[in-house]
């Protein structure tokens, strides 16, 4: 099947519509940061049990484990997403807090000084942390819902998005 003409502005396709990693050689090295979030919504009875336990499951501390998993994911994003560049991560912070009665809000902030941004790293960190919460709580229910996951802000590079991370 022949490739169609790629949409203008899609940076991970070459002129023929084939997948391609962006060449960042000519970009300036600048401070880059991004912040993303992912929610984890629980059935009311599961949320109540988790609140009672202090967010501990039979597998251990849910928040601590999610933070470790999210941090590991940030550092390995380039191994998971085909066209992400390996980046030196200067800083990574994850927070996991109740958002209303029945949901956790996971936020991931990432910083680097490089030629390309860390949006994918922040999104990967937040979503892998959310997946870890699911894994640690699935024995209580399979009706746990992840998402939405979204970029909240980014700074550095050509375009800034949202409020300062």
Tab-separated table of C-alpha atoms in Angstrom:
chain	number	residue	atom	x	y	z
A	1	UNK	CA	0.000	0.000	0.000
A	2	UNK	CA	1.589	3.338	-1.041
A	3	UNK	CA	2.163	6.044	1.580
A	4	UNK	CA	-0.054	9.083	1.385
A	5	UNK	CA	1.309	12.606	1.621
A	6	UNK	CA	2.051	13.337	5.286
A	7	UNK	CA	0.224	16.109	7.093
A	8	UNK	CA	2.262	19.304	7.260
A	9	UNK	CA	3.777	19.831	10.694
A	10	UNK	CA	4.108	16.154	11.653
A	11	UNK	CA	7.748	15.948	12.628
A	12	UNK	CA	8.136	12.170	12.865
A	13	UNK	CA	7.455	11.516	9.180
A	14	UNK	CA	9.875	12.175	6.344
A	15	UNK	CA	8.897	13.761	3.013
A	16	UNK	CA	7.677	10.370	1.779
A	17	UNK	CA	5.520	9.641	4.823
A	18	UNK	CA	7.957	7.153	6.365
A	19	UNK	CA	8.642	7.163	10.108
A	20	UNK	CA	11.726	9.162	11.056
A	21	UNK	CA	13.389	10.446	14.204
A	22	UNK	CA	13.691	14.234	14.319
A	23	UNK	CA	17.252	15.481	13.829
A	24	UNK	CA	17.872	17.947	16.674
A	25	UNK	CA	21.489	18.723	15.732
A	26	UNK	CA	20.740	22.328	14.778
A	27	UNK	CA	18.592	23.117	17.806
A	28	UNK	CA	19.928	25.188	20.682
A	29	UNK	CA	20.675	23.520	23.996
A	30	UNK	CA	18.302	25.177	26.469
A	31	UNK	CA	16.627	24.438	29.785
A	32	UNK	CA	13.494	22.387	29.140
A	33	UNK	CA	10.773	21.341	31.536
A	34	UNK	CA	7.353	19.747	31.331
A	35	UNK	CA	4.549	18.802	33.688
A	36	UNK	CA	1.888	16.154	33.009
A	37	UNK	CA	-0.854	14.425	34.962
A	38	UNK	CA	-2.848	11.221	34.954
A	39	UNK	CA	-5.846	10.404	37.132
A	40	UNK	CA	-6.801	7.078	38.672
A	41	UNK	CA	-10.517	6.779	39.505
A	42	UNK	CA	-11.702	4.076	41.912
A	43	UNK	CA	-15.139	2.675	42.697
A	44	UNK	CA	-16.327	4.407	45.890
A	45	UNK	CA	-15.910	1.317	48.083
A	46	UNK	CA	-12.341	0.785	46.857
A	47	UNK	CA	-11.443	4.430	47.475
A	48	UNK	CA	-12.824	4.120	51.020
A	49	UNK	CA	-10.671	1.021	51.681
A	50	UNK	CA	-7.591	2.763	50.297
A	51	UNK	CA	-8.184	5.821	52.474
A	52	UNK	CA	-8.597	3.571	55.532
A	53	UNK	CA	-5.326	1.768	54.770
A	54	UNK	CA	-3.349	4.980	54.212
A	55	UNK	CA	-2.855	3.939	50.579
A	56	UNK	CA	-1.173	0.670	51.487
A	57	UNK	CA	-1.994	-2.600	49.798
A	58	UNK	CA	-0.927	-6.198	50.351
A	59	UNK	CA	1.887	-5.397	47.878
A	60	UNK	CA	3.156	-2.445	49.967
A	61	UNK	CA	3.025	1.345	49.888
A	62	UNK	CA	1.072	2.379	46.804
A	63	UNK	CA	2.328	5.955	46.570
A	64	UNK	CA	5.993	5.092	47.168
A	65	UNK	CA	5.890	2.329	44.572
A	66	UNK	CA	4.124	4.548	42.012
A	67	UNK	CA	6.709	7.319	42.480
A	68	UNK	CA	9.582	4.881	41.967
A	69	UNK	CA	7.937	3.355	38.871
A	70	UNK	CA	7.154	6.782	37.401
A	71	UNK	CA	10.729	7.937	37.944
A	72	UNK	CA	12.126	4.807	36.311
A	73	UNK	CA	9.765	5.303	33.363
A	74	UNK	CA	10.888	8.912	32.875
A	75	UNK	CA	14.496	7.752	32.595
A	76	UNK	CA	13.581	5.003	30.116
A	77	UNK	CA	11.076	6.835	27.901
A	78	UNK	CA	13.391	6.602	24.884
A	79	UNK	CA	13.262	2.795	25.220
A	80	UNK	CA	9.457	2.791	25.140
A	81	UNK	CA	8.566	5.466	22.566
A	82	UNK	CA	10.367	4.769	19.270
A	83	UNK	CA	11.362	8.300	18.246
A	84	UNK	CA	12.162	9.810	21.641
A	85	UNK	CA	15.763	10.841	22.118
A	86	UNK	CA	17.663	9.554	25.151
A	87	UNK	CA	17.941	12.575	27.442
A	88	UNK	CA	19.931	13.463	30.526
A	89	UNK	CA	17.256	13.988	33.169
A	90	UNK	CA	18.251	16.841	35.478
A	91	UNK	CA	15.207	16.534	37.711
A	92	UNK	CA	12.049	14.489	38.130
A	93	UNK	CA	9.289	14.907	40.726
A	94	UNK	CA	6.092	12.930	41.086
A	95	UNK	CA	3.215	13.680	43.407
A	96	UNK	CA	0.243	11.443	44.135
A	97	UNK	CA	-2.694	13.085	45.920
A	98	UNK	CA	-6.375	12.505	46.397
A	99	UNK	CA	-8.485	14.494	43.933
A	100	UNK	CA	-11.984	14.402	45.346
A	101	UNK	CA	-13.336	11.377	47.185
A	102	UNK	CA	-12.667	8.632	44.654
A	103	UNK	CA	-9.638	9.548	42.514
A	104	UNK	CA	-5.911	10.054	42.744
A	105	UNK	CA	-4.187	12.732	40.687
A	106	UNK	CA	-0.640	11.882	39.694
A	107	UNK	CA	1.536	14.742	38.516
A	108	UNK	CA	4.996	14.350	37.006
A	109	UNK	CA	7.448	17.217	36.435
A	110	UNK	CA	10.654	16.676	34.464
A	111	UNK	CA	13.628	18.945	33.695
A	112	UNK	CA	16.592	18.713	31.350
A	113	UNK	CA	19.062	20.934	29.552
A	114	UNK	CA	19.140	19.661	25.987
A	115	UNK	CA	18.059	20.197	22.370
A	116	UNK	CA	14.634	18.617	22.758
A	117	UNK	CA	11.867	18.748	25.327
A	118	UNK	CA	10.673	16.394	28.028
A	119	UNK	CA	6.916	16.290	27.383
A	120	UNK	CA	6.992	12.597	26.564
A	121	UNK	CA	9.031	11.874	29.670
A	122	UNK	CA	6.530	13.715	31.894
A	123	UNK	CA	3.566	11.952	30.254
A	124	UNK	CA	5.308	8.578	30.507
A	125	UNK	CA	6.147	9.120	34.166
A	126	UNK	CA	2.585	10.092	35.074
A	127	UNK	CA	0.975	7.228	33.148
A	128	UNK	CA	3.369	4.521	34.351
A	129	UNK	CA	2.821	5.712	37.925
A	130	UNK	CA	-0.946	5.409	37.274
A	131	UNK	CA	-0.493	1.919	35.826
A	132	UNK	CA	1.454	0.980	38.943
A	133	UNK	CA	-1.402	2.179	41.161
A	134	UNK	CA	-3.759	0.040	39.082
A	135	UNK	CA	-1.474	-2.977	39.425
A	136	UNK	CA	-1.243	-2.570	43.175
A	137	UNK	CA	-5.012	-2.153	43.586
A	138	UNK	CA	-6.480	-4.493	40.961
A	139	UNK	CA	-7.068	-7.214	43.580
A	140	UNK	CA	-9.707	-4.876	45.042
A	141	UNK	CA	-11.433	-4.150	41.713
A	142	UNK	CA	-10.954	-4.244	37.969
A	143	UNK	CA	-13.269	-1.243	37.625
A	144	UNK	CA	-10.425	1.206	38.262
A	145	UNK	CA	-10.212	3.755	35.440
A	146	UNK	CA	-7.022	5.479	34.327
A	147	UNK	CA	-7.009	8.883	32.673
A	148	UNK	CA	-7.189	11.251	31.239
A	149	UNK	CA	-3.460	11.691	30.889
A	150	UNK	CA	-2.490	15.127	29.638
A	151	UNK	CA	0.313	17.614	29.295
A	152	UNK	CA	-0.221	20.494	31.711
A	153	UNK	CA	2.704	22.707	30.739
A	154	UNK	CA	6.067	22.842	29.011
A	155	UNK	CA	8.836	25.411	28.806
A	156	UNK	CA	11.881	25.714	26.578
A	157	UNK	CA	12.221	25.153	22.886
A	158	UNK	CA	10.118	26.801	20.232
A	159	UNK	CA	6.718	26.811	21.962
A	160	UNK	CA	5.686	27.183	25.595
A	161	UNK	CA	2.422	25.551	26.654
A	162	UNK	CA	0.303	26.212	29.732
A	163	UNK	CA	1.377	27.876	32.987
A	164	UNK	CA	4.996	27.559	34.117
A	165	UNK	CA	5.712	24.030	35.365
